[in-house]
Amino acid sequence: MDIKSMSLQELEIIIKEKGEKAFRAKQIYQWIHQKQVSSYEEMSNIPLKLREILEEEYPLMKLNMIQVQESSLDGTRKYLFGLEDGNMVESVWMKYHHGNSVCISSQVGCRMGCRFCASTLDGLERNLKPSEMLEQIYSIIRHTGERVSNLVIMGTGEPMDNYENVVKFLRLLTGEEGYNMSQRNITVSTCGIVEGIRKLAEEKLQITLALSLHATTDEKRRQLMPVAYRYELKEVLKACEYYFEKTGRRVSFEYSLVAGVNDNLNDAKELADLVKGMNCHVNLIPVNPIKERDYRQSEKKQIEDFKNYLNNKGVTATVRREMGRDIDGACGQLRRRHMKNQ
Ligand code: SAH
């Protein structure tokens, strides 16, 4: 197992095996997660001999920053990282008034097959390890020199399809001995894997759950998201209610507006009826067109009308501000372009 994916307890075990005191494990853990160092060399209070042994037996996992694109519109940055096995993932860094936010990938590729999404076009390659998710954030912190206070797991991949690693990653990131990110500043987005939502509800985490809804009937949802063949809307929404009951956290519904598909006022009415009475927030996302599909964005007025309809019905809804439109903003586009160029 790689050392950056280890909990403090796991690290203590291997450090004790080396005949060292347990406090060394804590020191090393802090170097990795609080100071985000990229080499053992920088761990100046650790004996040289131990550093050499660890370097030999547990080389620190590193990402290779292949490309950084910066938006001239809003300063958003898109990072393309190379993994140790040659695969690539992308992450996004966004600057907001309330702090810096990073969007990370949880898998290399994705097998969920959502029709409008570029990340899934080539299927799933593999799951990311906790260290590979952490390192997307730590690399960006080193590169920008700024702290990251918010996280969304909305890049490539379905977090519930890599459940154990994602939860371990969340514990490492939010642990007091580590980076100590506030759980309330973290959002995990899922296409609606019911067992995953229910399990996550039991983890005693204060994170926000975002559900990719995108349609108001099973029939329509199936046209956009194959996962809807596996889980009916009814049970997905029940799982979301359960998540709220268990955690007290308001659920976010993501609804990507696609022109002529799910964006008329009848859809808005059905959506309002569907989520009525739930403690939730609707996030309207103007679909980001990908060239492999001919889905188009709704007109600005249509989007406004849709939002206003929901708000008038007492459903909190906002339109997601588009960021980084000039830099392959949509999930999976940058990675895809790079793979094609190789
Ligand atoms: N697999 C997870 C998280 C990844 S995508 C999920 O399905 O939720 C994060 C959000 O972006 C999801 O709501 C997804 O449906 C949406 N999305 C993906 N591609 C998009 C596109 N081209 N335009 C608009 N939204 C998109």
CSV table of C-alpha atoms and ligand atoms in Angstrom, one decimal:
chain,number,residue,atom,x,y,z
A,1,MET,CA,0.0,0.0,0.0
A,2,ASP,CA,1.3,3.5,-0.7
A,3,ILE,CA,2.1,5.6,2.3
A,4,LYS,CA,0.0,8.6,1.2
A,5,SER,CA,-3.1,6.4,1.3
A,6,MET,CA,-2.5,5.2,4.8
A,7,SER,CA,-4.4,6.4,7.9
A,8,LEU,CA,-2.3,7.5,10.8
A,9,GLN,CA,-3.0,4.2,12.5
A,10,GLU,CA,-1.8,2.2,9.5
A,11,LEU,CA,1.3,4.4,9.3
A,12,GLU,CA,2.1,3.8,13.0
A,13,ILE,CA,2.1,0.0,12.4
A,14,ILE,CA,4.7,0.1,9.7
A,15,ILE,CA,6.8,2.7,11.5
A,16,LYS,CA,6.8,0.5,14.7
A,17,GLU,CA,7.8,-2.5,12.5
A,18,LYS,CA,10.9,-0.5,11.6
A,19,GLY,CA,11.7,-0.3,15.3
A,20,GLU,CA,10.8,3.4,15.5
A,21,LYS,CA,8.6,5.2,18.0
A,22,ALA,CA,5.0,5.9,17.2
A,23,PHE,CA,5.5,9.7,17.3
A,24,ARG,CA,7.6,9.4,14.1
A,25,ALA,CA,4.5,8.2,12.3
A,26,LYS,CA,2.6,11.3,13.3
A,27,GLN,CA,5.5,13.5,12.2
A,28,ILE,CA,5.6,11.8,8.8
A,29,TYR,CA,1.8,12.0,8.5
A,30,GLN,CA,1.9,15.8,9.2
A,31,TRP,CA,4.6,16.3,6.6
A,32,ILE,CA,2.5,14.5,4.0
A,33,HIS,CA,-0.9,15.9,4.8
A,34,GLN,CA,-0.4,19.2,6.6
A,35,LYS,CA,2.6,20.5,4.8
A,36,GLN,CA,2.0,18.6,1.6
A,37,VAL,CA,5.7,17.9,0.9
A,38,SER,CA,6.6,16.0,-2.2
A,39,SER,CA,9.7,14.2,-1.0
A,40,TYR,CA,11.1,12.5,2.1
A,41,GLU,CA,14.1,14.8,1.8
A,42,GLU,CA,12.0,17.7,3.0
A,43,MET,CA,11.0,15.9,6.2
A,44,SER,CA,13.8,17.5,8.2
A,45,ASN,CA,13.0,16.2,11.6
A,46,ILE,CA,13.0,12.6,10.5
A,47,PRO,CA,16.3,10.6,10.9
A,48,LEU,CA,18.1,10.2,7.6
A,49,LYS,CA,18.3,6.4,7.9
A,50,LEU,CA,14.5,6.1,8.3
A,51,ARG,CA,13.9,8.5,5.4
A,52,GLU,CA,16.2,6.3,3.2
A,53,ILE,CA,14.3,3.1,4.2
A,54,LEU,CA,11.0,4.7,3.5
A,55,GLU,CA,12.1,6.1,0.2
A,56,GLU,CA,13.2,2.5,-0.8
A,57,GLU,CA,10.1,0.7,0.5
A,58,TYR,CA,7.4,3.3,0.2
A,59,PRO,CA,8.2,5.8,-2.5
A,60,LEU,CA,5.9,8.8,-2.3
A,61,MET,CA,3.2,8.8,-4.9
A,62,LYS,CA,3.6,11.8,-7.2
A,63,LEU,CA,1.5,13.2,-10.0
A,64,ASN,CA,3.1,14.6,-13.1
A,65,MET,CA,1.6,18.0,-14.0
A,66,ILE,CA,1.3,17.7,-17.8
A,67,GLN,CA,-0.6,20.8,-18.5
A,68,VAL,CA,-2.2,23.8,-16.8
A,69,GLN,CA,-4.7,25.9,-18.7
A,70,GLU,CA,-5.8,29.2,-17.1
A,71,SER,CA,-9.1,30.9,-18.1
A,72,SER,CA,-8.6,34.5,-19.2
A,73,LEU,CA,-12.3,35.1,-18.3
A,74,ASP,CA,-12.3,34.2,-14.6
A,75,GLY,CA,-8.9,32.8,-13.6
A,76,THR,CA,-10.2,29.2,-13.3
A,77,ARG,CA,-7.4,26.7,-13.9
A,78,LYS,CA,-7.7,23.3,-15.4
A,79,TYR,CA,-4.9,20.8,-14.6
A,80,LEU,CA,-4.0,17.7,-16.5
A,81,PHE,CA,-2.1,15.2,-14.3
A,82,GLY,CA,-0.2,12.1,-15.3
A,83,LEU,CA,-0.5,9.1,-13.0
A,84,GLU,CA,2.4,6.7,-12.3
A,85,ASP,CA,1.0,4.1,-14.7
A,86,GLY,CA,0.7,6.6,-17.6
A,87,ASN,CA,-3.0,7.3,-17.2
A,88,MET,CA,-4.2,10.9,-17.0
A,89,VAL,CA,-6.8,12.7,-14.9
A,90,GLU,CA,-8.0,16.3,-14.8
A,91,SER,CA,-8.8,18.6,-11.9
A,92,VAL,CA,-10.1,22.2,-11.8
A,93,TRP,CA,-9.2,25.0,-9.5
A,94,MET,CA,-11.7,27.8,-9.0
A,95,LYS,CA,-11.3,31.1,-7.1
A,96,TYR,CA,-14.4,32.3,-5.2
A,97,HIS,CA,-15.0,35.0,-2.7
A,98,HIS,CA,-15.4,32.5,0.0
A,99,GLY,CA,-12.2,30.7,-0.8
A,100,ASN,CA,-10.5,28.4,-3.3
A,101,SER,CA,-12.4,25.4,-4.5
A,102,VAL,CA,-11.0,22.3,-6.3
A,103,CYS,CA,-12.9,19.8,-8.4
A,104,ILE,CA,-11.3,16.4,-8.5
A,105,SER,CA,-11.7,13.2,-10.5
A,106,SER,CA,-12.4,9.9,-8.6
A,107,GLN,CA,-11.7,7.4,-11.4
A,108,VAL,CA,-9.8,7.2,-14.7
A,109,GLY,CA,-12.7,7.3,-17.1
A,110,CYS,CA,-16.2,6.2,-16.1
A,111,ARG,CA,-18.6,3.4,-16.9
A,112,MET,CA,-21.9,5.2,-16.2
A,113,GLY,CA,-22.4,6.2,-19.8
A,114,CYS,CA,-24.3,9.5,-19.3
A,115,ARG,CA,-25.1,10.7,-22.8
A,116,PHE,CA,-23.9,14.3,-22.5
A,117,CYS,CA,-20.7,13.6,-20.6
A,118,ALA,CA,-17.2,13.4,-22.2
A,119,SER,CA,-15.7,11.5,-19.3
A,120,THR,CA,-17.5,8.3,-20.1
A,121,LEU,CA,-17.0,8.0,-23.8
A,122,ASP,CA,-14.1,5.6,-23.5
A,123,GLY,CA,-15.4,3.7,-20.5
A,124,LEU,CA,-13.7,3.0,-17.2
A,125,GLU,CA,-10.0,2.4,-17.0
A,126,ARG,CA,-9.5,2.1,-13.3
A,127,ASN,CA,-10.3,3.5,-9.8
A,128,LEU,CA,-8.1,6.1,-8.2
A,129,LYS,CA,-6.4,5.4,-5.0
A,130,PRO,CA,-6.9,7.7,-2.0
A,131,SER,CA,-3.4,9.2,-2.5
A,132,GLU,CA,-4.2,10.0,-6.1
A,133,MET,CA,-7.3,11.9,-5.1
A,134,LEU,CA,-5.4,13.7,-2.3
A,135,GLU,CA,-2.5,14.5,-4.6
A,136,GLN,CA,-4.7,16.3,-7.1
A,137,ILE,CA,-5.4,18.8,-4.3
A,138,TYR,CA,-1.9,18.9,-2.8
A,139,SER,CA,-0.3,19.4,-6.2
A,140,ILE,CA,-2.6,22.3,-6.9
A,141,ILE,CA,-1.8,23.8,-3.4
A,142,ARG,CA,1.9,23.6,-4.2
A,143,HIS,CA,1.4,25.1,-7.6
A,144,THR,CA,-0.8,28.0,-6.6
A,145,GLY,CA,0.7,28.6,-3.1
A,146,GLU,CA,-2.8,29.0,-1.8
A,147,ARG,CA,-4.9,27.0,0.6
A,148,VAL,CA,-7.9,25.1,-0.8
A,149,SER,CA,-11.0,25.3,1.4
A,150,ASN,CA,-13.7,23.7,-0.7
A,151,LEU,CA,-13.8,20.4,-2.6
A,152,VAL,CA,-16.3,19.0,-5.1
A,153,ILE,CA,-15.9,15.4,-6.4
A,154,MET,CA,-17.4,16.3,-9.7
A,155,GLY,CA,-14.6,15.5,-12.1
A,156,THR,CA,-14.3,12.3,-14.1
A,157,GLY,CA,-15.7,9.2,-12.5
A,158,GLU,CA,-18.5,8.0,-10.3
A,159,PRO,CA,-17.5,8.3,-6.7
A,160,MET,CA,-19.9,5.6,-5.6
A,161,ASP,CA,-18.3,3.2,-8.0
A,162,ASN,CA,-15.0,3.7,-6.1
A,163,TYR,CA,-16.7,3.8,-2.7
A,164,GLU,CA,-14.1,2.5,-0.3
A,165,ASN,CA,-11.3,4.6,-1.7
A,166,VAL,CA,-13.4,7.8,-1.8
A,167,VAL,CA,-14.5,7.4,1.8
A,168,LYS,CA,-10.9,6.7,2.9
A,169,PHE,CA,-9.8,9.8,0.9
A,170,LEU,CA,-12.5,11.9,2.6
A,171,ARG,CA,-11.3,10.8,6.1
A,172,LEU,CA,-7.7,11.5,5.3
A,173,LEU,CA,-8.5,15.0,3.9
A,174,THR,CA,-10.8,16.0,6.8
A,175,GLY,CA,-8.9,14.3,9.6
A,176,GLU,CA,-7.6,16.7,12.4
A,177,GLU,CA,-4.1,15.3,12.1
A,178,GLY,CA,-4.1,15.8,8.4
A,179,TYR,CA,-5.2,18.6,6.0
A,180,ASN,CA,-8.3,19.1,8.2
A,181,MET,CA,-10.6,20.4,5.5
A,182,SER,CA,-14.1,21.1,6.9
A,183,GLN,CA,-16.5,18.3,5.9
A,184,ARG,CA,-19.2,20.9,5.4
A,185,ASN,CA,-17.1,22.4,2.5
A,186,ILE,CA,-17.2,19.1,0.6
A,187,THR,CA,-19.7,17.9,-2.0
A,188,VAL,CA,-19.8,14.4,-3.5
A,189,SER,CA,-21.8,14.1,-6.7
A,190,THR,CA,-23.4,10.8,-7.8
A,191,CYS,CA,-25.4,9.7,-10.7
A,192,GLY,CA,-27.6,7.9,-8.2
A,193,ILE,CA,-26.2,4.6,-7.0
A,194,VAL,CA,-28.7,3.8,-4.3
A,195,GLU,CA,-26.6,1.4,-2.1
A,196,GLY,CA,-23.8,4.0,-2.2
A,197,ILE,CA,-26.0,6.8,-1.1
A,198,ARG,CA,-27.4,4.8,1.8
A,199,LYS,CA,-24.0,3.6,2.9
A,200,LEU,CA,-22.6,7.1,2.8
A,201,ALA,CA,-25.4,8.3,5.0
A,202,GLU,CA,-24.1,5.9,7.7
A,203,GLU,CA,-20.5,7.2,7.6
A,204,LYS,CA,-21.1,10.0,10.0
A,205,LEU,CA,-19.7,12.5,7.6
A,206,GLN,CA,-21.0,16.1,7.3
A,207,ILE,CA,-20.5,16.3,3.6
A,208,THR,CA,-23.1,17.5,1.0
A,209,LEU,CA,-24.6,14.9,-1.3
A,210,ALA,CA,-25.3,16.1,-4.8
A,211,LEU,CA,-27.6,13.9,-7.0
A,212,SER,CA,-27.4,14.1,-10.7
A,213,LEU,CA,-31.1,14.2,-11.5
A,214,HIS,CA,-31.4,15.7,-15.0
A,215,ALA,CA,-34.9,14.4,-15.7
A,216,THR,CA,-38.2,14.1,-13.9
A,217,THR,CA,-39.4,10.7,-15.2
A,218,ASP,CA,-37.7,7.4,-15.4
A,219,GLU,CA,-38.3,7.3,-19.1
A,220,LYS,CA,-36.6,10.6,-19.8
A,221,ARG,CA,-33.9,9.9,-17.3
A,222,ARG,CA,-33.0,6.6,-19.0
A,223,GLN,CA,-32.5,8.5,-22.3
A,224,LEU,CA,-29.8,10.6,-20.6
A,225,MET,CA,-28.4,8.3,-18.0
A,226,PRO,CA,-28.2,4.5,-18.5
A,227,VAL,CA,-27.9,4.1,-14.7
A,228,ALA,CA,-31.6,5.0,-14.5
A,229,TYR,CA,-32.4,1.5,-15.9
A,230,ARG,CA,-30.9,0.1,-12.7
A,231,TYR,CA,-32.5,2.4,-10.2
A,232,GLU,CA,-35.9,3.9,-10.4
A,233,LEU,CA,-36.2,7.6,-9.5
A,234,LYS,CA,-38.5,6.7,-6.6
A,235,GLU,CA,-35.9,4.7,-4.8
A,236,VAL,CA,-33.1,7.2,-5.7
A,237,LEU,CA,-35.1,10.0,-4.1
A,238,LYS,CA,-35.9,7.8,-1.1
A,239,ALA,CA,-32.2,7.3,-0.6
A,240,CYS,CA,-31.7,11.1,-0.8
A,241,GLU,CA,-34.3,11.6,1.9
A,242,TYR,CA,-32.6,8.9,4.0
A,243,TYR,CA,-29.3,10.8,3.5
A,244,PHE,CA,-30.9,14.0,4.9
A,245,GLU,CA,-32.5,12.1,7.8
A,246,LYS,CA,-29.2,10.6,8.8
A,247,THR,CA,-26.9,13.6,8.3
A,248,GLY,CA,-29.1,16.6,8.5
A,249,ARG,CA,-27.4,17.9,5.4
A,250,ARG,CA,-29.6,19.4,2.6
A,251,VAL,CA,-29.2,17.5,-0.6
A,252,SER,CA,-28.4,19.2,-3.9
A,253,PHE,CA,-30.1,18.1,-7.1
A,254,GLU,CA,-28.1,18.8,-10.2
A,255,TYR,CA,-30.2,19.3,-13.3
A,256,SER,CA,-28.3,19.9,-16.6
A,257,LEU,CA,-30.6,21.8,-18.9
A,258,VAL,CA,-30.5,20.4,-22.4
A,259,ALA,CA,-32.3,22.4,-25.1
A,260,GLY,CA,-35.6,20.7,-26.2
A,261,VAL,CA,-34.9,17.7,-24.0
A,262,ASN,CA,-35.6,18.6,-20.4
A,263,ASP,CA,-35.9,22.4,-20.3
A,264,ASN,CA,-39.5,23.4,-20.8
A,265,LEU,CA,-41.9,24.6,-18.1
A,266,ASN,CA,-43.7,21.4,-17.9
A,267,ASP,CA,-40.4,19.8,-16.9
A,268,ALA,CA,-40.0,22.6,-14.4
A,269,LYS,CA,-43.5,21.8,-13.0
A,270,GLU,CA,-42.7,18.0,-12.8
A,271,LEU,CA,-39.4,18.8,-11.1
A,272,ALA,CA,-41.1,21.1,-8.5
A,273,ASP,CA,-43.6,18.3,-7.8
A,274,LEU,CA,-40.9,15.7,-7.5
A,275,VAL,CA,-38.8,17.5,-4.9
A,276,LYS,CA,-41.6,19.3,-3.1
A,277,GLY,CA,-41.3,19.1,0.6
A,278,MET,CA,-37.7,17.9,0.5
A,279,ASN,CA,-35.0,19.8,2.1
A,280,CYS,CA,-33.0,20.4,-1.0
A,281,HIS,CA,-31.4,22.8,-3.4
A,282,VAL,CA,-31.7,22.6,-7.2
A,283,ASN,CA,-28.6,23.4,-9.1
A,284,LEU,CA,-29.3,24.2,-12.8
A,285,ILE,CA,-26.4,23.5,-15.1
A,286,PRO,CA,-26.6,24.8,-18.7
A,287,VAL,CA,-25.3,21.7,-20.5
A,288,ASN,CA,-21.8,22.1,-21.7
A,289,PRO,CA,-21.9,20.8,-25.3
A,290,ILE,CA,-19.4,18.1,-26.3
A,291,LYS,CA,-18.6,17.6,-29.9
A,292,GLU,CA,-19.4,13.9,-29.8
A,293,ARG,CA,-23.1,14.6,-29.2
A,294,ASP,CA,-25.5,17.1,-30.5
A,295,TYR,CA,-27.0,18.3,-27.2
A,296,ARG,CA,-27.4,22.1,-27.2
A,297,GLN,CA,-27.6,24.6,-24.4
A,298,SER,CA,-31.0,26.1,-23.6
A,299,GLU,CA,-31.5,29.8,-24.4
A,300,LYS,CA,-30.7,32.2,-21.6
A,301,LYS,CA,-34.3,33.2,-21.2
A,302,GLN,CA,-35.5,29.6,-21.0
A,303,ILE,CA,-33.0,28.9,-18.2
A,304,GLU,CA,-34.2,32.0,-16.3
A,305,ASP,CA,-37.8,31.1,-16.7
A,306,PHE,CA,-37.1,27.5,-15.6
A,307,LYS,CA,-35.3,28.8,-12.5
A,308,ASN,CA,-38.0,31.4,-11.7
A,309,TYR,CA,-40.7,28.8,-12.0
A,310,LEU,CA,-39.0,26.6,-9.4
A,311,ASN,CA,-38.4,29.5,-7.1
A,312,ASN,CA,-42.1,30.6,-7.4
A,313,LYS,CA,-43.1,27.1,-6.4
A,314,GLY,CA,-40.9,27.4,-3.3
A,315,VAL,CA,-38.1,25.3,-4.6
A,316,THR,CA,-34.6,26.8,-4.0
A,317,ALA,CA,-32.9,26.8,-7.4
A,318,THR,CA,-29.8,28.6,-8.7
A,319,VAL,CA,-28.1,28.5,-12.1
A,320,ARG,CA,-24.5,27.3,-11.9
A,321,ARG,CA,-22.2,30.1,-12.9
A,322,GLU,CA,-20.2,28.8,-15.8
A,323,MET,CA,-16.5,29.0,-15.3
A,324,GLY,CA,-13.6,28.3,-17.5
A,325,ARG,CA,-15.7,28.1,-20.7
A,326,ASP,CA,-12.6,28.9,-22.7
A,327,ILE,CA,-10.5,26.1,-21.3
A,328,ASP,CA,-12.3,22.8,-22.0
A,329,GLY,CA,-14.4,23.3,-18.9
A,330,ALA,CA,-16.7,20.2,-19.4
A,331,CYS,CA,-15.8,17.0,-17.5
A,332,GLY,CA,-13.3,15.0,-19.3
A,333,GLN,CA,-12.7,17.2,-22.3
A,334,LEU,CA,-9.1,18.1,-21.6
A,335,ARG,CA,-8.0,14.6,-20.9
A,336,ARG,CA,-9.8,13.4,-24.0
A,337,ARG,CA,-8.2,15.9,-26.2
A,338,HIS,CA,-4.8,14.9,-24.9
A,339,MET,CA,-5.4,11.2,-25.4
A,340,LYS,CA,-6.3,11.9,-29.0
A,341,ASN,CA,-3.1,13.8,-29.6
A,342,GLN,CA,-0.9,11.0,-28.4
B,1,SAH,N1,-20.4,10.8,-11.7
B,1,SAH,C1,-20.8,11.9,-10.8
B,1,SAH,C2,-19.9,13.1,-10.8
B,1,SAH,C3,-19.3,13.6,-12.0
B,1,SAH,S1,-20.1,14.8,-13.1
B,1,SAH,C4,-22.3,12.3,-11.2
B,1,SAH,O1,-22.8,11.7,-12.1
B,1,SAH,O2,-22.8,13.1,-10.5
B,1,SAH,C5,-20.6,16.2,-12.2
B,1,SAH,C6,-21.9,16.7,-12.8
B,1,SAH,O3,-21.7,17.2,-14.1
B,1,SAH,C7,-23.0,15.6,-12.9
B,1,SAH,O4,-24.2,16.2,-12.5
B,1,SAH,C8,-23.0,15.4,-14.4
B,1,SAH,O5,-24.2,14.8,-14.8
B,1,SAH,C9,-22.7,16.7,-15.0
B,1,SAH,N2,-22.2,16.8,-16.4
B,1,SAH,C10,-21.4,16.0,-17.0
B,1,SAH,N3,-21.1,16.4,-18.2
B,1,SAH,C11,-21.8,17.5,-18.4
B,1,SAH,C12,-22.0,18.4,-19.5
B,1,SAH,N4,-21.4,18.2,-20.7
B,1,SAH,N5,-22.8,19.5,-19.3
B,1,SAH,C13,-23.4,19.7,-18.1
B,1,SAH,N6,-23.3,18.9,-17.1
B,1,SAH,C14,-22.5,17.8,-17.2
